[in-house]
XYZ file of C-alpha atoms in Angstrom:
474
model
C -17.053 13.672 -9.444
C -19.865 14.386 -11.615
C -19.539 15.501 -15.294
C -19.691 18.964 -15.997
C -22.353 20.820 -18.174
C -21.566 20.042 -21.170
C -19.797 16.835 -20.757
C -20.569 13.882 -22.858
C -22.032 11.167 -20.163
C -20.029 9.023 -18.584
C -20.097 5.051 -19.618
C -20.830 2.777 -16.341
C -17.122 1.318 -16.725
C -15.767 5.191 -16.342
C -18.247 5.354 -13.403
C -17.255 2.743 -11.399
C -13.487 3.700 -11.894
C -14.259 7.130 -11.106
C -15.622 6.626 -7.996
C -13.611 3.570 -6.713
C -10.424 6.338 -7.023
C -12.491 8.356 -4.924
C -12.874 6.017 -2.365
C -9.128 5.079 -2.442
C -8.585 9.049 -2.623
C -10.723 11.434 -1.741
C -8.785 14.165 -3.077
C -10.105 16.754 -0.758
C -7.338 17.887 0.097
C -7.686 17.625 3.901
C -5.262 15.746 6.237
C -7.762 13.783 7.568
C -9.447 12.313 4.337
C -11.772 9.823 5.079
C -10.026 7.289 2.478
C -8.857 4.185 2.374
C -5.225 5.809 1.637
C -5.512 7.696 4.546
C -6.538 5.102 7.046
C -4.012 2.545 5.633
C -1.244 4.802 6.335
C -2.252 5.667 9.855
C -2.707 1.353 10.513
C 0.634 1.131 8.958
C 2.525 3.106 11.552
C 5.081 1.765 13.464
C 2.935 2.143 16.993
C 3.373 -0.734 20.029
C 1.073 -3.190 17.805
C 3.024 -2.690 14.267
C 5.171 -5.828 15.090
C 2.056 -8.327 16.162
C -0.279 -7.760 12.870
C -0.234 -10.409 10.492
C 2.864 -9.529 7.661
C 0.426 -10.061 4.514
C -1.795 -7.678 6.198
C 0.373 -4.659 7.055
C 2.320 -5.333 3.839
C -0.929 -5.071 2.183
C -1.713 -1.617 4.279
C 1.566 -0.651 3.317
C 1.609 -1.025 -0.383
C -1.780 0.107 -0.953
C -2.112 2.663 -3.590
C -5.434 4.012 -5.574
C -6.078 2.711 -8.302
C -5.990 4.590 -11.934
C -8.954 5.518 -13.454
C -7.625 3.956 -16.859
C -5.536 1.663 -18.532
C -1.874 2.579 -19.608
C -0.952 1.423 -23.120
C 2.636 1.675 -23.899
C 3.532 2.196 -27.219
C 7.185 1.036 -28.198
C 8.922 -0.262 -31.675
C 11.375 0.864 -34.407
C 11.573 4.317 -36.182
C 8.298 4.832 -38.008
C 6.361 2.175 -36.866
C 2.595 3.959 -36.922
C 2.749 4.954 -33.128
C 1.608 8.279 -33.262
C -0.403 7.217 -36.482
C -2.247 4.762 -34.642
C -2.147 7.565 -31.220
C -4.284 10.283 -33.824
C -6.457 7.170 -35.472
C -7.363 5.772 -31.762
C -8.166 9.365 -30.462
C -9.925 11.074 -33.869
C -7.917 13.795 -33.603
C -4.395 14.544 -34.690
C -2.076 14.795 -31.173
C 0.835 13.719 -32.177
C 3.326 14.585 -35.388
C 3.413 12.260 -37.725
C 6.120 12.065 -40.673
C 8.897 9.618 -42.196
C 11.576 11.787 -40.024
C 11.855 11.325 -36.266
C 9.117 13.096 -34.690
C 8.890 11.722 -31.129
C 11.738 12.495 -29.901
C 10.565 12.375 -26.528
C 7.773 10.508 -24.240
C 4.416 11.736 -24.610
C 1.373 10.991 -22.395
C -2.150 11.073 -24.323
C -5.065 10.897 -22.554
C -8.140 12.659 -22.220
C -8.824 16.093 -19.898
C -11.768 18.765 -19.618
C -9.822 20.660 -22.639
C -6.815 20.601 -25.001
C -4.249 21.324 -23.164
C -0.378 20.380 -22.941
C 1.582 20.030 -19.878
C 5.616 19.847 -19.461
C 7.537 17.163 -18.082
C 7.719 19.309 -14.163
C 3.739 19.176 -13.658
C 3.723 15.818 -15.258
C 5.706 14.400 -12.805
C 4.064 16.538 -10.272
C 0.505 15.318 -11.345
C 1.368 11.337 -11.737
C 3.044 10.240 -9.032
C 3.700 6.849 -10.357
C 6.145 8.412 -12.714
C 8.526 9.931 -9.699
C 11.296 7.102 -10.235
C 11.779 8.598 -13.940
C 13.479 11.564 -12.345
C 16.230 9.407 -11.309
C 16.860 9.333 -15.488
C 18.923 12.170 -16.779
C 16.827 14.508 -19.263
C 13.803 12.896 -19.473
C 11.857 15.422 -17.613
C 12.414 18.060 -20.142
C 11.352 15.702 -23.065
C 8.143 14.326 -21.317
C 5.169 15.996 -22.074
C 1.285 15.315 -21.335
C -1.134 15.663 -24.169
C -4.807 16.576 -23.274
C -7.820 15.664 -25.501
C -11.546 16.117 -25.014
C -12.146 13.718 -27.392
C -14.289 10.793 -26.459
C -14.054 8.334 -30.243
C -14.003 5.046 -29.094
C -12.989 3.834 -25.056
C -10.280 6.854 -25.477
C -11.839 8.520 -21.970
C -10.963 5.160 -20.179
C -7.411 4.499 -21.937
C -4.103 6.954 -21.819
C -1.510 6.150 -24.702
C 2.352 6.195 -23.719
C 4.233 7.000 -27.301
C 8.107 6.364 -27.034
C 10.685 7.298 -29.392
C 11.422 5.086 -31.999
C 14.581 2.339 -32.017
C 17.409 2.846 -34.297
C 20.791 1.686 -34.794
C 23.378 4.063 -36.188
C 24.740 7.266 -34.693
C 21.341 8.851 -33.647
C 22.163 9.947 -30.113
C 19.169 10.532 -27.799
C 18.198 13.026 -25.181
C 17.887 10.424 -22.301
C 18.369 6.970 -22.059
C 15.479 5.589 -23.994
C 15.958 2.085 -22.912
C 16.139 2.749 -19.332
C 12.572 4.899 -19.591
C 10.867 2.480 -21.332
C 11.934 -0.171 -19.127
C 10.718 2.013 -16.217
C 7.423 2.957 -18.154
C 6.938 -1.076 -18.790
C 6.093 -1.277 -14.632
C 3.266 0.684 -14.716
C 1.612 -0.661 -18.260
C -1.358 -2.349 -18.611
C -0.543 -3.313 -22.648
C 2.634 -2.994 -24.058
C 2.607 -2.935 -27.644
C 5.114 -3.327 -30.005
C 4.817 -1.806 -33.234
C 7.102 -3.018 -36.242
C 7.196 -1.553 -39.412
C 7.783 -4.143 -42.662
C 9.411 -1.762 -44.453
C 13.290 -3.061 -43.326
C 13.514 -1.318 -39.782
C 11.300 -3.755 -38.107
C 14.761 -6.121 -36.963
C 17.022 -3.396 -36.203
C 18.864 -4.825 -33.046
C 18.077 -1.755 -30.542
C 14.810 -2.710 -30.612
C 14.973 -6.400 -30.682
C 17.110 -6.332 -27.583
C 14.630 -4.125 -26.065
C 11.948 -6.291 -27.026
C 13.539 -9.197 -25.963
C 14.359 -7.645 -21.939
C 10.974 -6.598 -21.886
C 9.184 -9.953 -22.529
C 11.536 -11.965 -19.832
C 9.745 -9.672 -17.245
C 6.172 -8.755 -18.962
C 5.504 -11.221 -21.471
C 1.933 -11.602 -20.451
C 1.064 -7.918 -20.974
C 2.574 -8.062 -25.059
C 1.232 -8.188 -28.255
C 2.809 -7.594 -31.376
C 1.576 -5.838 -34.275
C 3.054 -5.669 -37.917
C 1.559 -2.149 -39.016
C 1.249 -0.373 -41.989
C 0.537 -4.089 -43.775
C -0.933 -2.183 -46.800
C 2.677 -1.127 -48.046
C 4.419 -4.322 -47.263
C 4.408 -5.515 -51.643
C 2.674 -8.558 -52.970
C 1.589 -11.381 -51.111
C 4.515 -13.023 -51.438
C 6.459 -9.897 -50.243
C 4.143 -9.883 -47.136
C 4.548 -13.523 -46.340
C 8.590 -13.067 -46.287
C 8.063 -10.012 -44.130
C 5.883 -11.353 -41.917
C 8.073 -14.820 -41.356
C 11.007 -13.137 -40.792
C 9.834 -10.608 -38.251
C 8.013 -13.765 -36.419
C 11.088 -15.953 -36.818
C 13.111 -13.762 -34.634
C 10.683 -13.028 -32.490
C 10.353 -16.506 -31.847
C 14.420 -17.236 -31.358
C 14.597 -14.700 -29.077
C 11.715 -14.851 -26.920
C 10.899 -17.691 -23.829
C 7.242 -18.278 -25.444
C 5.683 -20.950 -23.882
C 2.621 -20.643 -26.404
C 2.902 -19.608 -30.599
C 4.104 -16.290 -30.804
C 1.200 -14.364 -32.965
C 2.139 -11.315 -35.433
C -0.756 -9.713 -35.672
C -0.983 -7.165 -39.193
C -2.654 -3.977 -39.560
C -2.921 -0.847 -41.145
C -5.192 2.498 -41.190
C -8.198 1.738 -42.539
C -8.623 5.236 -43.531
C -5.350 5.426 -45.712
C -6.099 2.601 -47.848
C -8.210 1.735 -50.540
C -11.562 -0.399 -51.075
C -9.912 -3.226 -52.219
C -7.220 -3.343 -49.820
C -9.448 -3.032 -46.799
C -11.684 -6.050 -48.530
C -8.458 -8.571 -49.242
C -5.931 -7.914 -46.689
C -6.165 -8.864 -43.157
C -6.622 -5.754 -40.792
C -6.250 -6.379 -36.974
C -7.032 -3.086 -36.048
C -10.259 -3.358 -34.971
C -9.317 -6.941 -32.586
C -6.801 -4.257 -31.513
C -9.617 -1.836 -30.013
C -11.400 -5.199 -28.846
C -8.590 -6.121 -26.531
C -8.314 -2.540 -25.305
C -12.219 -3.087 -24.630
C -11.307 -6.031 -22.976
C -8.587 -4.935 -20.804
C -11.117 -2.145 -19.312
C -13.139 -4.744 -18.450
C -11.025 -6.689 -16.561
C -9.890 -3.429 -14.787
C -12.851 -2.827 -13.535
C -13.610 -6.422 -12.202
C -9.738 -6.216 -10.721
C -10.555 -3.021 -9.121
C -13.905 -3.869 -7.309
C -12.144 -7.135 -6.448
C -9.056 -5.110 -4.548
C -11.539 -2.305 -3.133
C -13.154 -5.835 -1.547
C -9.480 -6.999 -0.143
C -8.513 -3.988 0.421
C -11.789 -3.128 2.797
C -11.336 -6.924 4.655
C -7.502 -5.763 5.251
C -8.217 -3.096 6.753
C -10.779 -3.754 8.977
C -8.801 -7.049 9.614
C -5.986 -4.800 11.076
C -8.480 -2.374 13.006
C -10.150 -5.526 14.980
C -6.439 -6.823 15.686
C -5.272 -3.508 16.901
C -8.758 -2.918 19.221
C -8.061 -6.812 20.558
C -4.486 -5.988 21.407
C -5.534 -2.552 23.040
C -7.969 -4.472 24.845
C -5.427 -7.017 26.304
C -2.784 -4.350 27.454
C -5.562 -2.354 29.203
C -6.572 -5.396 31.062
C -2.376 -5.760 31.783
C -2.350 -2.014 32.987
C -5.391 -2.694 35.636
C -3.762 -5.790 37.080
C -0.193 -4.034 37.347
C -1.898 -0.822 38.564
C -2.942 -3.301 41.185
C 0.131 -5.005 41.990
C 1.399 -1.932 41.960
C -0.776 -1.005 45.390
C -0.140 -4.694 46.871
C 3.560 -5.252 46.332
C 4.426 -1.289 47.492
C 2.671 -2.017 50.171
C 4.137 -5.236 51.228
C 7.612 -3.951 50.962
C 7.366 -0.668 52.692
C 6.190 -3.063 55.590
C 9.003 -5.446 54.982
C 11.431 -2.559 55.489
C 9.789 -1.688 58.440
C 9.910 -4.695 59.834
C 13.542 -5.118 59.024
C 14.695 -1.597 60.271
C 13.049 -2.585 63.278
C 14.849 -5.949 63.585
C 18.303 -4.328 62.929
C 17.933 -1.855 65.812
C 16.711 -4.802 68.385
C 19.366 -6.979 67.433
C 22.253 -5.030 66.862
C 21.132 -1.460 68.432
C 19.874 -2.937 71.566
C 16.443 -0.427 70.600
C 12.942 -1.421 71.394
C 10.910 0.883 69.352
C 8.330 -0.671 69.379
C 8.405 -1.672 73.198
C 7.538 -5.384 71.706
C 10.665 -7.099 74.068
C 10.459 -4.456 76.853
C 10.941 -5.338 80.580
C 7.573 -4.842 82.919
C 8.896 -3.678 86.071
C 7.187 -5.757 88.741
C 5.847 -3.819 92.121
C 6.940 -5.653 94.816
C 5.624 -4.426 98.688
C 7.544 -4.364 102.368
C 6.483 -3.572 105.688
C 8.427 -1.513 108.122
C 8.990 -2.616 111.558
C 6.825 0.417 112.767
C 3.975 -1.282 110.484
C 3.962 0.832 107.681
C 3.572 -0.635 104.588
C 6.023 0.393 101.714
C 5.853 -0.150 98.204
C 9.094 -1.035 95.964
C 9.132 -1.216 92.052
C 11.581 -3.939 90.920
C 12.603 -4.502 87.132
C 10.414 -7.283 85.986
C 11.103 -9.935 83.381
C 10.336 -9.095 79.643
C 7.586 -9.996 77.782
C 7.123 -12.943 76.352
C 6.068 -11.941 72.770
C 6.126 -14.586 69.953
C 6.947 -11.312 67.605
C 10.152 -10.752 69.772
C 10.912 -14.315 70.186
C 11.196 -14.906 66.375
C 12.976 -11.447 65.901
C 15.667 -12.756 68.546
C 15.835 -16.295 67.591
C 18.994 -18.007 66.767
C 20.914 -14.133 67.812
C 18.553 -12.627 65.188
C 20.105 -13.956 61.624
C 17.391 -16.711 60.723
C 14.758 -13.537 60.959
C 17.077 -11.153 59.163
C 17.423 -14.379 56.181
C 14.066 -14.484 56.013
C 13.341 -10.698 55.539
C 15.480 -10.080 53.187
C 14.869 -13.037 50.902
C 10.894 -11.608 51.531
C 12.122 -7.629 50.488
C 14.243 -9.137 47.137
C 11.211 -11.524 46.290
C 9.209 -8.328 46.852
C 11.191 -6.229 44.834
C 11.460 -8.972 41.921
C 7.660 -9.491 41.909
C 7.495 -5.279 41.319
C 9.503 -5.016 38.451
C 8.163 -8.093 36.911
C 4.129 -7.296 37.496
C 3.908 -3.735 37.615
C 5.463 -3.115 34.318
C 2.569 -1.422 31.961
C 2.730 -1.971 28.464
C 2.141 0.788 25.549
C -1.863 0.799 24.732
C -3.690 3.235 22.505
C -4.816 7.016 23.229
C -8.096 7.598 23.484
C -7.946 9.797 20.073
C -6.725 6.621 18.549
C -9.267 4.109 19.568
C -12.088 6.924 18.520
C -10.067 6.594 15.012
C -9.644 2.764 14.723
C -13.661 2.849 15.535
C -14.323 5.466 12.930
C -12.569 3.702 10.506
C -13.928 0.598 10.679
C -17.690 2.408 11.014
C -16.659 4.023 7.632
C -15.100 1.038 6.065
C -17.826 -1.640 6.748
C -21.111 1.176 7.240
C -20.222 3.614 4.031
C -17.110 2.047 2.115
C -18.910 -1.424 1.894
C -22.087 -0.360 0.955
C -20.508 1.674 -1.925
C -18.233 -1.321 -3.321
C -21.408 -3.176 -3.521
C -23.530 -0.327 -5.488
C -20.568 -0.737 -7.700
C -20.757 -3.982 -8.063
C -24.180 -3.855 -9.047
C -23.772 -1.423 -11.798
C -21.406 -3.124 -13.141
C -23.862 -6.176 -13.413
C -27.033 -4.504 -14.681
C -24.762 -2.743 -17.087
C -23.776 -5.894 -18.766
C -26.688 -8.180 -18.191
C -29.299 -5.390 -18.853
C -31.396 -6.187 -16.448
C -32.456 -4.490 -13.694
C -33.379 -7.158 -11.231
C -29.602 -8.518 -11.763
């Protein structure tokens, strides 16, 4: 979608993100999108083939979703931690309430939009999908909101910030169950940060235990930050702080590598010579949000490329499989003809051998008597002619139909009419093949996938190269 007049242009990374949601969705609100959402939900129906495509494949088909068009940065840590401090810092513009007392008392989504504008928890849900299980959690709807900013300081247009109430022991009762929602929240982060304060409330337990359940399952997506390091006392003060905080980190966390505080503060809200002698993360902070678009971006060209070979995968096995029952249809339309056929005349042929044998019936005149003419002449010399009954024919048909009183014929008929019969049910059964609507489908799709789809991943691909090599011939 392009900017409108007026926007600030967009950088190559928000682009390529851009436009690779638009090929997972095209948003147009039509039922049959031409999108790789669409098409893997109509290869992931449960038609005749569903069972026969490889599992990785449909499971792939099946658990395809677009992907976002930023990273999600969850904010979490104690009471007073900098959260919305660091939210207002990040964004150049002040979204969130900051003050000593408990200000976020609920969940709030920051991220940027065409103007400022604020959105309750109902159209929140209703606009991020991803969010739906969160609904399942008593009273969090009415104390999520959505923040809009048109801000664009920083990579703020490619990141949304996720800011959490703060953990506290005591008798502070909450709306919701905070735990539970941050937990929930956790599944869908990119970076989880954990803010701690070194002002005391950094090792309250709440958030320790929170801490801890969230790095069993998403340790790799962590990073710790001791914040507002410009009020922590001396240097001796901050060493004690810091060693403490990391020390039970450390006992409660499976770290297979050194757990690293990092320490920062608002560069703003302190003075010269602070900003000169103490260490400020801050800015490594912004780096590895930097960093994490990045590899977004590669991750999401790299899927759209899986994704497309999926799909297409599926497509040629569904088309092969079509092709195959077709051919079975033909050959039991054909059988069909042959084996009808051949009973109705075995039938025949053993109504007619139950009436010769056992209804003295000729029907067919096969075992009939030929009356022979036989001729006499009268003593006055005329001749006279006399018809005589003649001896029956001597047919091999009526031979074998009489043989043996009739019952080795009758054996042999009926073992030919139940062989008959078997042979129908087994060859003329047609299998299940596709519509013609649906083969036109599976061959638009894969035209789309590897004429339009494929040709756009690698435009993509190639922006993202000159972009960072700077050179056009990339």
């Amino acid at each position: 979608m392009p900017p409108k007049k007026g926007d600030p242009e967009q950088t190559v990374c928000e682009k390529i993100l851009v436009e690779a949601s638009r090929i997972y969705d095209a948003r147009d609100g039509e039922e049959d999108s031409k999108d790789l959402k669409s098409y893997a939900e109509f290869l992931s129906r449960q038609d005749a083939f569903y069972k026969h495509i490889p599992k990785d494949l449909m499971e792939r088909a099946i658990n395809l979703r677009p992907p976002r068009d930023r990273i999600t940065c969850l904010l979490i840590g104690n009471h007073s931690a900098g959260k919305s401090s660091f939210t207002n810092w990040y964004v150049g513009e002040k979204i969130q309430n900051e003050s000593v007392a408990i200000e976020t008392a609920g969940i709030t989504i920051v991220r940027r939009g065409r103007s400022r504008t604020t959105w309750k928890g109902p159209q929140t849900m209703s606009a991020f999908p991803h969010l739906e299980n969160m609904t399942k959690i008593d009273g969090v709807v009415d104390f999520l909101t959505t923040e809009f900013s048109t801000s664009v300081e920083k990579n703020f247009p490619l990141v949304e910030f996720i800011d959490t109430p703060g953990l506290t022991d005591g008798t502070l009762k909450y709306p919701f169950d905070v735990d539970q929602v941050i937990y929930e929240l956790a599944e869908h982060a990119t970076m989880i940060m954990v803010f701690l304060d070194p002002i005391g409330k950094a090792l309250v337990s709440r958030c320790m235990n929170v801490v801890e359940r969230l790095a069993f399952k998403h340790a790799a997506k962590m990073s710790y930050y001791l914040t507002k390091f410009d009020t922590a006392g001396d240097e001796v003060d901050r060493t004690n702080v810091v060693s403490q905080i990391v020390q039970e980190l450390q006992g409660r966390m499976r770290a297979t590598h050194a757990l690293k505080l990092h320490t920062m503060f608002l560069p703003e809200r302190a003075t010269e010579e602070v900003n000169r002698v103490l260490p400020n993360k801050i800015n490594e902070l912004c780096q590895n949000i930097q960093r994490e678009i990045d590899s977004r971006v590669q991750d999401v060209l790299d899927n759209l490329s899986k994704d497309c070979q999926a799909l297409s995968a599926i497509v040629d096995e569904k088309v092969k499989r079509n092709k195959n029952c077709v051919n079975h249809n033909r050959y039991a339309s054909v059988w069909y003809a042959v084996l009808s056929f051949l009973f109705i005349v075995t039938l025949s042929v053993l109504a007619y051998w139950a009436l010769l044998n056992y209804g003295d019936t000729d029907v067919g005149g096969f075992c009939s008597s030929v009356p022979e003419p036989a001729a006499q002449r009268l003593p006055d010399g005329e001749l006279v002619q006399e018809v005589s009954e003649g001896k029956a024919r001597a047919s091999l048909y009526c031979s074998l139909l009489r043989l043996g009183g009739g019952i080795p014929a009758g054996i042999a008929l009926l073992l030919v009419a139940v062989g008959t019969a078997v042979l129908w049910f087994q060859k003329t059964k047609k299998v299940e093949q596709l519509s013609g609507a649906e083969k036109q489908k599976l061959e638009d799709i894969q035209k789309h996938i590897n004429g339009t789809i494929i040709k756009q991943h690698k435009l993509l691909k190639k922006k993202l190269t000159e972009d960072v090599l700077e050179d056009k011939l990339a």
